Structures are given as structure tokens and as C-alpha cells.
Amino acid sequence: MIETATTTTTTASAEDTPPVHTPLPSGKDSRRVRDQAWWIVASREMSVKIRDRGFLISTLVLLALILGTLGAQVAIAASGEKVTVAAAGAESGKVINAADALADQAGESVKITWNPMASDAAVKAAVLSDQVDAGLQATPDGWMLIGKTDRKTTAAIWIGAAVQQSALVRNAAAAGTTPADLARGGALKYTLLSPDETPEMVAKGTTTVFGFLFYLVAVLLGASLATSIVEEKQNRIVEIIASSIRLRYLLLGKIIGNTLMALAQMVVFAAVGVIGLLTMGKSDILEQITPGLGWFFLFYGVGIAVLASIFAAAGSMSGRIEDITSTTTPTTAVVAVVVIAGISASGTLLTVLSFLPLTSTITMPGRIVAGDTSWWEPVASLLISLVAAVFVILVSERIYRRALMQTGGKLSIRQALKLTD
Amino acid sequence: MLELDNVVRSFGDKVAVDHVGFRVADGTIAGFVGANGAGKTTSMRMIMGVLAINRGEVRWNGEPATAGDRRFFGYMPEERGLYPKQPVLGQLIYLGRLRGLGHEKAKRSAIGLLDRFSLADQCEAKLESLSLGNQQRVQITAALLGEPALLVLDEPFSGLDPFAVDSMAEVLRELADAGVGVLFSSHQLELVERLCDQLVVLAGGRVVADGTPDELRRRGQTRHRLVTDAETGWVHDVIGVTVVQEGNGTAVLVLATPGAGDRLLTEALSRGSVREFAELVPSVADVFREITA
């Protein structure tokens, strides 16, 4: 029926005041939802994700990769350092044992063992049948190491040193002098001025590993975030949500939820890495990268938040699941460039990159590990990233809000920004 | 009471909703009809605050509708699916919480409604595993969470089998009887005519009719049908009668005055026997075609 002018006055004007018109008695008590709406969204994102098969599988695969890499290194460390050398005669045995002693003195972890043989022919046969790693034979003008297919370089260095030493002793005696006199002036010492600082290789390695993980997690996160946005858009559930809460809180909840999940993923990876390093007995490396680890999580959190909001905007520009790749690919490419630049940069470029948003995510922790930074540098870099994060989130929200009601195909950034609410 | 006052929305140069104004009183079921592209969905989105209004105002109980008010508006968008791969109850609780119900309250409300729709045993089932009719019931459940004061439903009957249509209609009637205002769009005009207390007809972004189904029907032209066992060619010569259609002993006519009917009947009886002489009241569908043409 057509309603004639019956006006009911209400006092409900503030957004938080529940209206007084509920026809049914209950349901108007605690509808103060806006403060925690983002958290409701974030916790749903997380609980859905933790049950998502794709997320679980990719996490497990990455874990397996990390464990595999560490395991392979342990295996190489364990097997590569043992060299069995076959040789006939007590003289050869002496050389081999001396080589092992020299390597041991130098702190080298190689273990060279003598496998006594009856004859040189037996030595050759043992090498050919893979019974030993190498063979040692005396020749008229010295010694000869024999191998089957590969040269055992470490063993060769120390056996060579032992051979030279024994020759030196013999020749010195023949010349009526001492080995010490012969070797005088030929000593070389290597002194590290800052032995407590992190070796460059460790710093570089840390950056590479972090960069690689950042890339992997970013790609996984981006794809799942964009998909969840397009899904909501495609079946219009976003309209129901938008009629209940502000889209800003939906976006914020998604970004926070997914960032937290990505951080949790990293914590698991890092924990496995730490356990791995401890099992390998590399606790010194651990000590060197631990301060960087904390910084890395800080930078990583901010970096992922920036990426997540870019991906959210990219996701909302696609109308259908099929369009996601084309709108998210540019972002993925940016991440790849960031990682490669971060890993390969050095000198001034590295310093500059460590202050730029996104690139700082992987370069600044590396610099901290290397001990190149004053206290204010990470702080300043983090602040720059935070400002950038807020800016990107604001722009993304604009795109998100405006593009979300569009269902036909995909939009360009320019089109998306031109849309009205 | 919901009130739209001269609401305007355009997309670029195209005016989708052009000074639309109507009211939906509490306890009223209002049908929103119009051809595709007439502006129904855009209007509903503006009522729900999902789309910004260019000009005009949406009012709730006489005041501009706020986000707080809208938390008491149940909404069902046109293309629906909710989260196909999520369990039914979980997503209803989520939507309830977003509307400001606590977790427990949202859960109780959702379970109560699912029970009402005989879906209590499907709480943990994934939405996509349900039949289309049942998915629609979950949809309406989402709109009904937390006892809304107004329901805005975009095509709630599309894709439902006749039984599901009946049960959905029953639910809407029940809610209206409890004082909830209902605004729904539909292309099923017979259903709209049967179910609605009020009809708002939209064409080209404008309201072209607004009233009860009876009022609307009366806007149409009443016709008469005459069936005889003789030829009816003579009807063309009767004064005050306009012939709409004639042949095979049947004529559909418009009578200018009641007297014309008497003349017509007398003439017919003199020529043979009359099988039928009846008033044809137009259906809402007929009137709809007439006024939106």
C-alpha cells in the first residue's frame, strides 16, 4: 500500500547508536562492530587459510626444500671430508699419515686414511674397483696420486704438503742444513682485523636465502589474496559484506590476516633453518645472523603488508578468476626484480636499495648481519617503508572500493582510479 | 519505514536511476518490477549503502539512513553464491558477526534459521554440495540473521522450483506479518501480484507506477469477451463498442459505457445464443506491459 505521511522520529543518527526501531525485541544490544570488523575478517582469512590444502601443500613443499638443502649440505660435509688412500710400502704410509696430521693442524676437517696394499698393481686395482678414493705411488722423481674419474682436491693439497715436507727434511739432511733454515723467510701469516664480524659470505648467503623466501612467500600470498578477493567479487558476497562494514575494514582485515599467515610461514621456515644449522654444528653462523633475523621479520612484515595491498588492488581489478594472472603478473614481476636487485647489489647501490621500500626488505637485514649499519639506518629505512605501506594501502583501498562493484572483465589502473564509488 | 526521495545515480553519461522515490512501510511486502536495466539493482544497492547516491536521499524512519541502520537491513544480492567451498554454518556466523552480532548470538541465530528451513543437518556441509534451492535458503538465512527490520532481496525467487517458491513466499509473508518491511525484485509477475501488498514499477530508471496490485490493475483497460454460437462480424456496427479482436464466434471488446454492453447483449441474443459475456480484468502482467511499453 502507498504509505501516507506518517513520520516516525528516531534518535538514531550516530553510526554507532543502534536504531530503536527493531520490530523484534532482541538483537540490538552490542552492535558496535566497526572497531573489530577488521579482526573478524583477518581471523576468518587465517582460519580459512590454515585449512586450505594449497597453502598447506606449498608450505610443506617449501619446508621439504629447506630440509633437503640443509640435509644435502650435511651429507656433503660428512662424506666429502673422508678420503681413503691406498698405497704400498711403509714410506707411502708415513706420507699419508703426515698429510692427515698437517690437515688436522690447519683445522681442515678432511680425514685422510691409509689403506695399506701389497703392491702398486694392487693399489691400481683398488682405485679402479672404487674400493678407495685414491692411490699413492712412489716414482723415480717423486710421488704420484692416482684416481679413477675425479681428483680429490683437498686430499691432494695436504698429501702434496706432506710430500714436500718429507722431501725438504731429506734434502736438508743431504745438504747438511735444517728444514727450518731452508724455509726461512718463506712463511705467510693471514691475520683477520675483525675476526668477530660476520664473514661476507654469510651476510651474502643470508640475503640470498631471505630474498628467495620473500619471493616465494610473496608469490604464494599474492595469488591466494587476489583469488579470495575475486571470489568474493564474483559471487557478490562482497555486497553483503559492504552493507555491513566499511570496505576499508574488509581490505585491512585481508591484508593483516594474510600478512600474519605469511609471517607465521616464515617463522616456521626460520625455525627449521635454525634447527638445521644447529644439527650441522654451525652455531657460529647462527650467532652471526641472529640479530639480522629479528630485523628481517620486522622488514618482512612491512614489506609483505605493502605487497599484500598491491595484490589486493590488483585482485579487485579482475572481474573473474581467469583474469587474476594478468592483473597480478606485474606485481609478481616487481617482486622478482626487487629480489634480484637486492641479492646482486653491492656498494653504494646496496646502501641506496636498503632504504627503498620493498628492496629494503631483503637488503637492510643483510647489511645489519654484515655489521655495516649504524643504529639509525634500519630505523629510518623501516619508517620509510611504513610510510610507503600506508600510502599504498590508501591508494589500494581507493582502487579496491571502486573496482569491487565492477563485474565485467578486468580494469586498467587508470580506469579503476577513474571510477566513482 | 524505508523511503527513497528523488534518488539519482548515473554511471558516466548514463543515468541508471532517475529521481526515484517510493516508500515501503513496516510489515509491507513491496514488489520491485521492471525490465532488465530498469534500475532495480542499482536502487537496491543504494538502499544498502553499497553504492554511493549522486543526488537524493534514502531515509529510514524519516531520518537519513546510517551505517548503523543498515546493519538492520537484511540483503540478498542478485548473483549469489556466498562462499561455495566453505561450510554453511561457518560462513553464516561470519556474516552475522560482521553485522554486529557476537559469535554466540550469530551462531544461535543461524542455527535457528537453518532449522526453520529444515537445513539443520547441513550445518557442516560445504555450500556448493547443497541443491540450488537449499543454497538459496542459506542465502535468505544470511539476510535474516539478527532479526532485520527491513529485507532487500534482489530476485529471491529466480531459479527456484515451485515448492521452493511457495516456501520462500511463506517465509516472506511470515516476516511481514511480524512487522518487517520487505522489498524484493522479480520478473515473475503472477507471483508478485499474488504476494505483494505494494508494487513499484520501474522503467528506464524512473518509477512509472506505485500502488497496490488492485490499484495497478485498475489503471489498465477493462475489456469484455463475448462468445456466441453464430458469427460476430456485426459487433463492429454497435455504437460505443471498440473491437479489439474478433472471429470464430468470439469477440474481445472495449465498452465505452455500460449501456453499450446492454445493446451488445441484446443484439447478440437476437442473432443466436450467447455462451459467455464476461468482464476481463487485466492482470498485473498486462498492465506492466502496457505502462512500460
XYZ file of C-alpha atoms in Angstrom:
714
model
C 0.000 0.000 0.000
C 1.096 3.542 -0.508
C 2.319 4.953 2.695
C 0.819 8.282 3.641
C 2.807 10.811 5.569
C 3.373 9.058 8.848
C 6.730 10.099 10.105
C 8.393 8.421 12.996
C 11.170 10.319 14.633
C 14.138 8.446 15.897
C 17.280 9.479 17.641
C 19.477 7.119 15.662
C 21.906 9.374 13.909
C 25.344 8.454 15.169
C 26.686 5.434 13.334
C 27.310 3.504 16.484
C 23.947 4.060 18.075
C 21.714 1.116 17.366
C 18.419 2.220 15.832
C 15.387 1.958 18.076
C 13.021 0.505 15.557
C 13.740 -3.198 15.763
C 10.401 -4.883 15.342
C 11.553 -7.864 17.338
C 12.614 -7.485 20.924
C 16.154 -8.841 20.870
C 19.182 -8.124 18.743
C 20.003 -4.514 19.421
C 22.489 -4.721 22.239
C 26.103 -4.945 21.187
C 26.279 -3.941 17.562
C 29.498 -1.984 17.890
C 31.193 -3.787 15.150
C 33.461 -1.330 13.414
C 36.310 -1.395 15.881
C 36.881 -5.082 15.439
C 35.481 -5.708 11.982
C 38.984 -5.910 10.526
C 39.865 -8.519 13.089
C 36.780 -10.632 12.307
C 37.842 -10.550 8.668
C 41.505 -11.219 9.479
C 40.735 -14.178 11.709
C 38.435 -15.681 9.104
C 41.134 -15.252 6.441
C 43.563 -17.084 8.693
C 41.237 -19.883 9.720
C 40.255 -20.496 6.101
C 43.856 -20.409 5.002
C 45.098 -22.805 7.620
C 42.565 -25.333 6.329
C 43.368 -24.596 2.704
C 45.001 -27.533 1.003
C 47.009 -25.366 -1.380
C 48.502 -23.357 1.450
C 49.382 -26.457 3.456
C 50.915 -28.243 0.497
C 53.013 -25.265 -0.586
C 54.244 -24.792 2.980
C 55.184 -28.439 3.256
C 56.940 -28.396 -0.116
C 58.972 -25.357 0.912
C 59.816 -26.984 4.226
C 60.940 -30.104 2.415
C 63.094 -27.927 0.149
C 64.771 -26.244 3.102
C 65.324 -29.524 4.909
C 66.598 -31.096 1.711
C 69.112 -28.316 1.107
C 70.375 -28.489 4.672
C 70.449 -32.285 4.588
C 72.388 -32.298 1.345
C 74.958 -29.968 2.877
C 75.269 -32.179 5.930
C 75.691 -35.189 3.687
C 78.334 -33.461 1.565
C 80.118 -32.268 4.703
C 80.062 -35.763 6.150
C 81.063 -37.754 3.054
C 83.286 -35.289 1.218
C 85.748 -34.943 4.028
C 86.782 -38.635 4.223
C 89.420 -39.764 1.778
C 90.872 -43.262 1.779
C 94.202 -43.547 0.002
C 95.663 -46.922 -0.948
C 99.451 -47.245 -1.015
C 102.093 -49.969 -0.822
C 105.071 -49.665 1.492
C 105.745 -48.062 4.861
C 107.188 -44.887 3.266
C 103.888 -44.163 1.497
C 102.000 -44.827 4.709
C 104.147 -42.275 6.500
C 103.384 -39.613 3.859
C 99.664 -40.242 4.062
C 99.616 -40.137 7.854
C 101.670 -36.927 7.785
C 99.176 -35.385 5.333
C 96.329 -36.204 7.710
C 98.268 -34.668 10.626
C 99.001 -31.480 8.606
C 95.371 -31.090 7.581
C 94.327 -31.610 11.167
C 96.800 -28.937 12.403
C 95.438 -26.476 9.861
C 91.909 -27.045 11.181
C 90.781 -28.677 7.979
C 88.073 -31.262 8.654
C 89.318 -33.666 5.985
C 90.223 -37.165 7.230
C 92.867 -38.913 5.146
C 93.335 -42.599 5.921
C 95.940 -45.018 4.651
C 94.760 -48.300 3.182
C 97.913 -50.489 3.016
C 98.325 -52.601 -0.119
C 100.741 -55.360 -1.109
C 101.886 -53.837 -4.429
C 101.433 -50.900 -6.794
C 99.339 -53.190 -9.004
C 97.032 -53.885 -6.058
C 96.776 -50.094 -5.483
C 95.691 -49.546 -9.102
C 93.144 -52.357 -8.842
C 91.726 -50.913 -5.588
C 91.301 -47.486 -7.229
C 89.656 -48.943 -10.328
C 87.226 -51.004 -8.261
C 86.204 -47.936 -6.198
C 87.491 -49.670 -3.098
C 89.443 -46.500 -2.245
C 89.215 -42.819 -3.254
C 92.809 -42.552 -4.499
C 96.118 -44.329 -4.651
C 99.666 -43.125 -3.941
C 102.766 -44.490 -5.663
C 106.425 -43.634 -5.438
C 108.020 -42.663 -8.769
C 111.755 -42.187 -9.557
C 111.485 -38.383 -9.259
C 108.799 -38.136 -6.562
C 105.233 -39.319 -5.986
C 102.128 -39.863 -7.999
C 98.492 -39.724 -6.914
C 96.133 -41.848 -8.991
C 92.387 -41.563 -9.182
C 89.639 -43.116 -11.254
C 87.434 -40.294 -12.555
C 87.658 -37.416 -10.067
C 90.534 -35.608 -8.404
C 90.248 -35.327 -4.618
C 91.491 -31.741 -4.430
C 91.582 -31.277 -0.664
C 93.409 -34.555 -0.130
C 95.847 -33.695 -2.932
C 96.750 -30.372 -1.281
C 97.620 -31.981 2.039
C 99.336 -35.020 0.574
C 101.324 -32.609 -1.584
C 102.290 -30.632 1.518
C 103.348 -33.825 3.303
C 105.386 -34.959 0.285
C 107.139 -31.585 0.119
C 107.846 -31.630 3.832
C 109.378 -35.103 3.748
C 111.431 -34.107 0.684
C 112.545 -30.955 2.479
C 113.681 -32.944 5.508
C 115.537 -35.452 3.318
C 117.161 -32.787 1.114
C 118.147 -30.613 4.071
C 119.887 -33.536 5.729
C 121.710 -34.285 2.451
C 122.800 -30.656 2.159
C 123.914 -30.547 5.787
C 121.363 -27.957 6.871
C 117.970 -27.960 8.650
C 114.482 -27.706 7.141
C 113.895 -24.583 9.221
C 116.920 -22.859 7.639
C 115.734 -23.829 4.180
C 112.222 -22.472 4.756
C 113.365 -19.235 6.439
C 111.613 -16.111 5.069
C 109.005 -18.187 3.304
C 106.304 -18.047 5.977
C 102.963 -16.370 5.294
C 100.583 -15.395 8.047
C 96.931 -14.433 7.468
C 95.520 -12.135 10.173
C 91.851 -11.005 10.243
C 91.478 -7.499 11.614
C 87.863 -8.056 12.648
C 87.559 -11.762 13.254
C 84.357 -11.235 15.283
C 82.438 -9.633 12.432
C 80.288 -11.679 10.079
C 82.104 -13.087 7.063
C 80.879 -11.546 3.821
C 79.805 -14.932 2.544
C 77.455 -15.441 5.465
C 75.941 -11.976 5.007
C 75.517 -12.542 1.295
C 74.117 -16.010 1.878
C 71.610 -14.680 4.384
C 70.412 -12.055 1.923
C 70.064 -14.648 -0.806
C 68.120 -17.076 1.365
C 65.868 -14.355 2.757
C 65.341 -12.922 -0.702
C 64.409 -16.280 -2.122
C 61.948 -16.994 0.689
C 60.490 -13.496 0.356
C 59.865 -14.093 -3.321
C 58.265 -17.490 -2.785
C 56.028 -16.335 0.021
C 55.105 -13.158 -1.879
C 54.014 -15.137 -4.921
C 52.014 -17.606 -2.837
C 50.444 -14.846 -0.781
C 49.666 -12.700 -3.796
C 47.895 -15.457 -5.659
C 45.775 -16.522 -2.711
C 44.889 -12.983 -1.671
C 43.868 -11.965 -5.179
C 41.826 -15.153 -5.549
C 39.968 -14.596 -2.303
C 39.103 -11.051 -3.373
C 37.928 -12.030 -6.833
C 35.921 -14.912 -5.413
C 34.039 -12.527 -3.134
C 33.566 -10.171 -6.009
C 32.433 -12.824 -8.439
C 29.683 -14.234 -6.242
C 28.778 -10.795 -4.920
C 29.189 -11.721 -1.284
C 31.191 -8.518 -1.168
C 27.907 -6.643 -1.464
C 26.592 -8.306 1.669
C 29.834 -7.515 3.483
C 29.903 -3.953 2.179
C 26.389 -3.416 3.502
C 27.569 -4.496 6.969
C 31.030 -2.957 7.323
C 33.164 -0.428 5.521
C 35.192 -1.884 2.673
C 38.292 -0.374 4.285
C 37.968 -2.827 7.154
C 37.450 -5.730 4.782
C 40.638 -4.786 2.917
C 42.561 -4.165 6.109
C 41.415 -7.471 7.573
C 42.502 -9.333 4.471
C 45.905 -7.635 4.414
C 46.514 -8.210 8.116
C 45.289 -11.798 8.063
C 47.382 -12.752 5.077
C 50.455 -10.878 6.318
C 50.239 -12.681 9.650
C 49.956 -16.008 7.867
C 52.963 -15.205 5.688
C 54.922 -14.215 8.799
C 53.911 -17.426 10.534
C 55.103 -19.333 7.487
C 58.446 -17.532 7.690
C 58.759 -18.269 11.408
C 58.298 -21.963 10.663
C 60.881 -21.815 7.867
C 63.329 -19.913 10.062
C 62.825 -22.330 12.960
C 63.539 -25.274 10.690
C 66.591 -23.456 9.350
C 67.880 -22.759 12.862
C 67.344 -26.355 13.933
C 69.115 -27.422 10.759
C 72.112 -25.169 11.423
C 72.311 -26.452 14.999
C 72.259 -30.072 13.835
C 75.019 -29.251 11.407
C 77.044 -27.820 14.282
C 77.102 -24.408 12.598
C 76.041 -22.460 15.682
C 78.651 -19.801 14.823
C 76.729 -18.888 11.658
C 73.592 -18.785 13.761
C 75.172 -16.321 16.171
C 76.178 -14.161 13.254
C 72.744 -13.987 11.636
C 70.554 -13.876 14.750
C 70.494 -10.062 15.055
C 69.567 -9.885 11.367
C 66.780 -12.411 11.864
C 64.809 -10.102 14.161
C 65.249 -7.201 11.760
C 64.359 -9.408 8.879
C 60.988 -10.265 10.432
C 60.298 -6.582 11.018
C 61.177 -5.620 7.454
C 59.485 -8.681 6.119
C 56.227 -7.862 7.918
C 56.131 -4.344 6.499
C 57.235 -5.500 3.040
C 54.567 -8.198 2.908
C 51.907 -5.718 4.037
C 52.863 -3.395 1.164
C 52.794 -6.279 -1.292
C 49.517 -7.593 0.087
C 47.801 -4.269 -0.506
C 49.178 -4.051 -4.039
C 47.925 -7.572 -4.698
C 44.552 -6.696 -3.182
C 44.176 -3.791 -5.578
C 45.352 -5.972 -8.461
C 42.859 -8.651 -7.452
C 39.963 -6.240 -7.304
C 40.707 -5.091 -10.825
C 39.849 -8.511 -12.211
C 36.245 -9.452 -12.658
C 36.784 -13.178 -12.879
C 39.196 -15.743 -11.502
C 40.560 -16.187 -15.047
C 41.731 -12.572 -15.150
C 43.793 -12.758 -11.977
C 47.061 -13.717 -13.613
C 47.019 -10.789 -15.979
C 46.437 -8.241 -13.212
C 48.810 -9.764 -10.644
C 51.693 -10.577 -13.003
C 53.124 -7.014 -12.948
C 53.330 -7.162 -9.151
C 54.980 -10.574 -9.222
C 57.477 -9.239 -11.753
C 58.244 -6.278 -9.483
C 58.947 -8.667 -6.622
C 61.297 -10.702 -8.811
C 63.208 -7.564 -9.813
C 63.364 -6.440 -6.186
C 64.784 -9.772 -5.084
C 67.351 -9.996 -7.873
C 68.447 -6.397 -7.312
C 68.661 -6.971 -3.585
C 70.756 -10.106 -3.961
C 73.154 -8.831 -6.606
C 73.646 -5.234 -5.487
C 76.749 -4.067 -3.667
C 78.430 -0.831 -2.598
C 76.500 2.407 -2.902
C 73.644 0.757 -4.811
C 73.165 -1.670 -1.941
C 73.095 1.206 0.543
C 70.509 3.062 -1.550
C 68.365 -0.051 -2.028
C 68.410 -0.712 1.697
C 66.456 2.496 2.226
C 63.856 1.977 -0.504
C 60.558 0.263 0.313
C 60.371 -3.403 -0.755
C 64.070 -3.620 -1.690
C 64.924 -2.760 1.911
C 63.031 -5.890 2.967
C 65.923 -8.074 1.882
C 68.901 -5.722 1.659
C 68.751 -3.997 5.036
C 68.754 -7.209 7.102
C 71.755 -8.351 5.051
C 73.589 -5.138 5.831
C 72.730 -5.478 9.509
C 74.082 -9.026 9.531
C 77.245 -7.765 7.849
C 77.571 -5.123 10.578
C 77.644 -2.242 8.081
C 74.939 -0.152 9.685
C 74.592 2.471 12.374
C 71.574 2.113 14.643
C 69.581 4.839 12.892
C 69.776 3.298 9.456
C 67.413 0.350 9.974
C 65.061 2.618 11.906
C 64.983 5.216 9.135
C 64.560 2.554 6.485
C 61.719 0.961 8.432
C 59.985 4.332 8.794
C 60.252 4.949 5.051
C 58.723 1.526 4.429
C 55.916 2.185 6.891
C 55.043 5.493 5.261
C 55.072 3.777 1.879
C 52.889 0.975 3.268
C 50.273 3.434 4.499
C 50.336 5.263 1.176
C 49.992 2.076 -0.850
C 47.185 0.841 1.388
C 45.295 4.124 0.908
C 45.657 4.042 -2.882
C 44.814 0.342 -2.960
C 41.720 0.951 -0.887
C 40.587 3.502 -3.435
C 41.049 1.074 -6.291
C 39.560 -1.750 -4.257
C 36.465 0.220 -3.285
C 35.802 1.457 -6.757
C 36.639 -1.626 -8.740
C 34.844 -4.030 -6.459
C 31.404 -3.275 -7.831
C 32.620 -3.809 -11.378
C 31.970 -7.287 -12.646
C 32.634 -7.041 -16.357
C 36.142 -8.202 -17.244
C 39.276 -6.574 -15.966
C 40.128 -2.938 -15.462
C 43.281 -0.928 -16.001
C 44.672 1.079 -13.114
C 43.657 4.279 -14.850
C 40.102 3.031 -15.340
C 39.911 1.833 -11.758
C 41.021 5.182 -10.352
C 38.547 6.987 -12.590
C 35.576 5.043 -11.255
C 33.333 6.653 -8.702
C 32.095 4.995 -5.519
C 9.706 2.713 7.138
C 12.024 2.920 4.176
C 11.798 5.966 1.990
C 13.613 6.871 -1.203
C 13.451 10.546 -2.004
C 14.359 11.567 -5.541
C 17.366 9.284 -5.644
C 19.657 9.714 -8.640
C 22.612 7.619 -9.757
C 24.459 7.757 -13.027
C 27.403 5.817 -14.424
C 29.328 8.132 -16.694
C 26.757 9.672 -19.017
C 24.167 7.005 -18.392
C 21.533 7.808 -15.792
C 20.688 4.438 -14.240
C 18.325 5.684 -11.550
C 16.489 8.910 -12.285
C 14.740 10.670 -9.383
C 13.323 7.508 -7.907
C 11.045 7.936 -4.928
C 8.836 5.461 -3.065
C 8.158 4.172 0.421
C 7.986 0.731 1.950
C 6.087 0.659 5.240
C 6.893 -1.763 8.053
C 5.038 -5.027 7.613
C 4.586 -4.458 3.889
C 5.783 -6.667 1.062
C 6.723 -4.475 -1.862
C 7.451 -5.926 -5.280
C 10.016 -4.142 -7.367
C 9.389 -4.840 -11.034
C 10.819 -3.566 -14.258
C 12.629 -4.786 -17.333
C 16.332 -5.654 -17.185
C 18.341 -2.463 -16.877
C 15.407 -0.524 -15.422
C 17.482 0.376 -12.353
C 16.217 -2.100 -9.745
C 19.595 -3.497 -8.688
C 21.205 -0.046 -8.640
C 18.374 1.248 -6.442
C 18.753 -1.684 -4.064
C 22.499 -1.177 -3.828
C 21.940 2.458 -2.904
C 19.390 1.454 -0.270
C 22.025 -0.883 1.177
C 24.716 1.799 1.054
C 26.864 -0.347 -1.198
C 26.718 2.219 -3.985
C 27.011 5.966 -3.474
C 23.994 8.162 -4.222
C 24.555 11.080 -6.617
C 21.514 13.027 -5.535
C 18.513 12.495 -3.291
C 18.302 10.549 -0.067
C 17.478 7.162 1.396
C 15.655 7.552 4.701
C 14.881 5.133 7.453
C 12.028 6.136 9.759
C 12.252 9.679 8.476
C 15.993 10.154 9.047
C 18.823 9.697 6.547
C 19.775 6.011 6.707
C 23.098 5.434 8.512
C 25.507 2.520 8.519
C 24.079 1.670 11.937
C 20.560 1.492 10.482
C 21.753 -0.626 7.613
C 23.056 -3.260 9.963
C 19.350 -3.989 10.484
C 18.721 -4.321 6.758
C 18.940 -7.900 5.508
C 20.302 -8.021 1.982
C 20.421 -10.640 -0.706
C 22.284 -9.585 -3.844
C 21.330 -10.830 -7.252
C 24.121 -13.191 -8.268
C 24.641 -15.253 -5.221
C 26.924 -17.961 -4.034
C 28.317 -16.860 -0.706
C 31.483 -18.961 -0.221
C 30.868 -22.141 -2.242
C 33.714 -24.089 -0.669
C 33.043 -23.164 2.946
C 30.748 -24.920 5.411
C 27.261 -23.424 5.686
C 27.206 -22.569 9.371
C 30.717 -21.108 9.460
C 30.031 -18.521 6.809
C 26.684 -17.571 8.316
C 28.371 -16.952 11.664
C 30.995 -14.835 9.901
C 28.357 -12.705 8.156
C 26.408 -12.388 11.397
C 29.485 -11.218 13.253
C 30.170 -8.621 10.580
C 26.661 -7.323 11.170
C 27.494 -6.817 14.802
C 26.158 -9.984 16.384
C 28.578 -11.658 18.737
C 29.841 -15.100 17.856
C 27.361 -16.910 20.094
C 24.417 -14.849 19.001
C 25.267 -15.210 15.338
C 25.547 -18.958 15.814
C 22.221 -19.239 17.623
C 20.505 -17.075 15.053
C 21.968 -19.080 12.144
C 21.127 -22.466 13.650
C 17.593 -21.336 14.450
C 17.019 -20.163 10.897
C 18.623 -23.240 9.322
C 16.321 -25.314 11.475
C 13.360 -23.294 10.247
C 14.383 -24.171 6.662
C 14.983 -27.851 7.550
C 18.692 -27.432 6.923
C 19.875 -28.069 10.474
C 21.640 -31.262 9.375
C 23.581 -29.387 6.697
C 25.473 -27.052 9.059
C 28.869 -28.547 8.310
C 28.228 -29.258 4.619
C 30.005 -27.154 2.049
C 27.620 -24.727 0.422
C 28.303 -25.999 -3.092
C 27.221 -29.505 -2.102
C 23.656 -28.289 -1.474
C 20.895 -28.209 -4.096
C 20.216 -24.847 -5.716
C 17.009 -24.404 -3.723
C 18.821 -25.108 -0.486
C 21.652 -22.754 -1.415
C 19.016 -20.099 -1.906
C 17.628 -20.891 1.534
C 21.091 -20.402 3.017
C 21.214 -17.084 1.173
C 17.981 -15.923 2.659
C 19.216 -17.150 6.031
C 22.199 -14.838 5.646
C 19.826 -11.939 5.025
C 17.666 -12.850 8.021
C 20.475 -13.112 10.582
C 19.935 -10.987 13.657
C 16.261 -10.217 13.051
C 16.372 -7.474 10.442
C 13.852 -4.632 10.339
C 13.924 -4.484 6.558
C 14.689 -7.027 3.860
C 16.075 -6.031 0.486
C 16.091 -9.040 -1.833
C 17.270 -8.961 -5.419
C 15.498 -11.701 -7.383
C 14.941 -14.046 -4.427
C 12.712 -16.349 -6.471
C 14.827 -16.817 -9.562
C 15.910 -20.382 -10.145
C 13.588 -21.870 -7.512
C 11.253 -24.775 -8.177
C 7.531 -24.217 -7.440
C 7.784 -25.786 -3.981
C 10.754 -23.649 -3.031
C 8.902 -20.592 -4.362
C 5.966 -21.395 -2.113
C 8.109 -21.868 0.954
C 10.068 -18.679 0.256
C 6.787 -16.778 -0.203
C 5.539 -18.195 3.059
C 8.665 -17.032 4.858
C 8.338 -13.516 3.460
C 4.689 -13.350 4.450
C 5.513 -14.500 7.936
C 8.242 -11.868 8.297
C 5.963 -9.127 7.012
C 3.299 -10.193 9.497
C 5.922 -9.779 12.216
C 6.417 -6.181 11.100
C 9.404 -6.476 8.764
C 9.308 -4.399 5.602
C 10.219 -6.428 2.516
C 11.337 -5.066 -0.834
C 12.088 -7.640 -3.482
C 12.608 -7.561 -7.206
C 11.219 -10.178 -9.520
C 10.309 -10.882 -13.087
C 7.617 -13.369 -12.060
C 4.658 -11.011 -12.252
C 1.977 -13.529 -11.268
C 3.912 -14.245 -8.119
C 4.393 -10.553 -7.413
C 0.681 -9.960 -7.892
C -0.212 -12.762 -5.510
C 2.328 -11.966 -2.818
C 2.764 -8.203 -2.678
C 0.907 -5.525 -0.795
C 2.572 -2.908 -2.935
C 4.106 -2.726 -6.391
C 6.750 -0.323 -7.593
C 7.211 -0.398 -11.352
C 10.442 0.954 -12.784
C 11.130 1.770 -16.411
C 14.227 3.478 -17.739
C 15.339 4.425 -14.236
C 12.044 6.071 -13.300
C 9.088 4.976 -11.195
C 6.189 4.624 -13.624
C 3.715 3.120 -11.180
C 3.454 2.665 -7.431
C 0.441 1.215 -5.665
C -1.401 -1.900 -4.569
C -1.877 -4.614 -7.198
C -5.568 -3.673 -7.335
C -4.819 -0.028 -7.935
C -2.432 -1.025 -10.627
C -4.874 -3.336 -12.335
C -7.477 -0.601 -12.355
C -5.086 1.523 -14.368
C -5.427 -0.941 -17.176
C -8.294 -1.070 -19.589
C -11.133 -3.421 -18.680
C -12.296 -5.459 -21.650
C -15.235 -7.755 -22.287
C -15.422 -11.053 -24.045
C -18.459 -12.206 -25.922
C -18.807 -15.814 -27.101
C -21.758 -16.824 -29.282
C -22.564 -19.778 -31.500
C -23.048 -17.519 -34.522
C -20.856 -15.150 -36.497
C -19.778 -11.977 -34.638
C -18.885 -9.679 -37.540
C -21.855 -7.452 -36.647
C -20.127 -6.199 -33.441
C -18.223 -3.619 -35.474
C -21.518 -1.781 -36.069
C -22.609 -1.479 -32.438
C -22.326 2.082 -31.165
C -19.998 2.622 -28.168
C -18.085 -0.598 -28.751
C -14.446 -0.805 -29.855
C -13.380 -4.188 -31.193
C -10.017 -5.441 -30.023
C -10.242 -8.823 -31.655
C -12.993 -10.733 -33.393
C -13.567 -14.063 -35.157
C -14.858 -17.640 -34.797
C -17.775 -16.572 -32.662
C -15.617 -14.794 -30.082
C -15.066 -11.066 -29.744
C -12.958 -9.078 -27.324
C -14.281 -5.595 -26.925
C -13.904 -2.355 -25.061
C -17.173 -0.804 -23.984
C -17.427 2.962 -23.834
C -20.438 2.939 -21.476
C -22.372 0.296 -19.530
C -25.255 0.970 -21.914
C -23.128 -0.249 -24.795
C -22.931 -3.624 -23.046
C -26.724 -3.861 -22.895
C -27.034 -3.012 -26.544
C -24.391 -5.529 -27.453
C -26.020 -8.324 -25.459
C -29.495 -7.617 -26.844
C -28.148 -7.700 -30.380
C -26.252 -10.926 -29.712
C -29.298 -12.686 -28.261
C -31.359 -11.707 -31.248
C -28.831 -13.387 -33.519
C -28.386 -16.644 -31.685
C -27.486 -17.982 -28.252
C -24.805 -16.370 -26.077
C -22.339 -18.766 -24.487
C -20.413 -16.186 -22.473
C -20.318 -12.479 -21.782
C -17.682 -11.574 -19.228
C -15.522 -8.743 -17.910
C -11.798 -9.265 -18.479
C -9.860 -7.668 -15.591
C -6.277 -7.159 -16.715
C -3.555 -8.915 -14.767
C -0.610 -7.045 -13.315
C 1.416 -8.542 -16.139
C -0.923 -6.975 -18.715
C -0.719 -3.599 -17.027
C 3.031 -3.892 -16.669
C 3.376 -4.434 -20.395
C 1.082 -1.540 -21.063
C 2.837 1.009 -18.879
C 6.412 0.004 -19.574
C 5.942 -0.335 -23.329
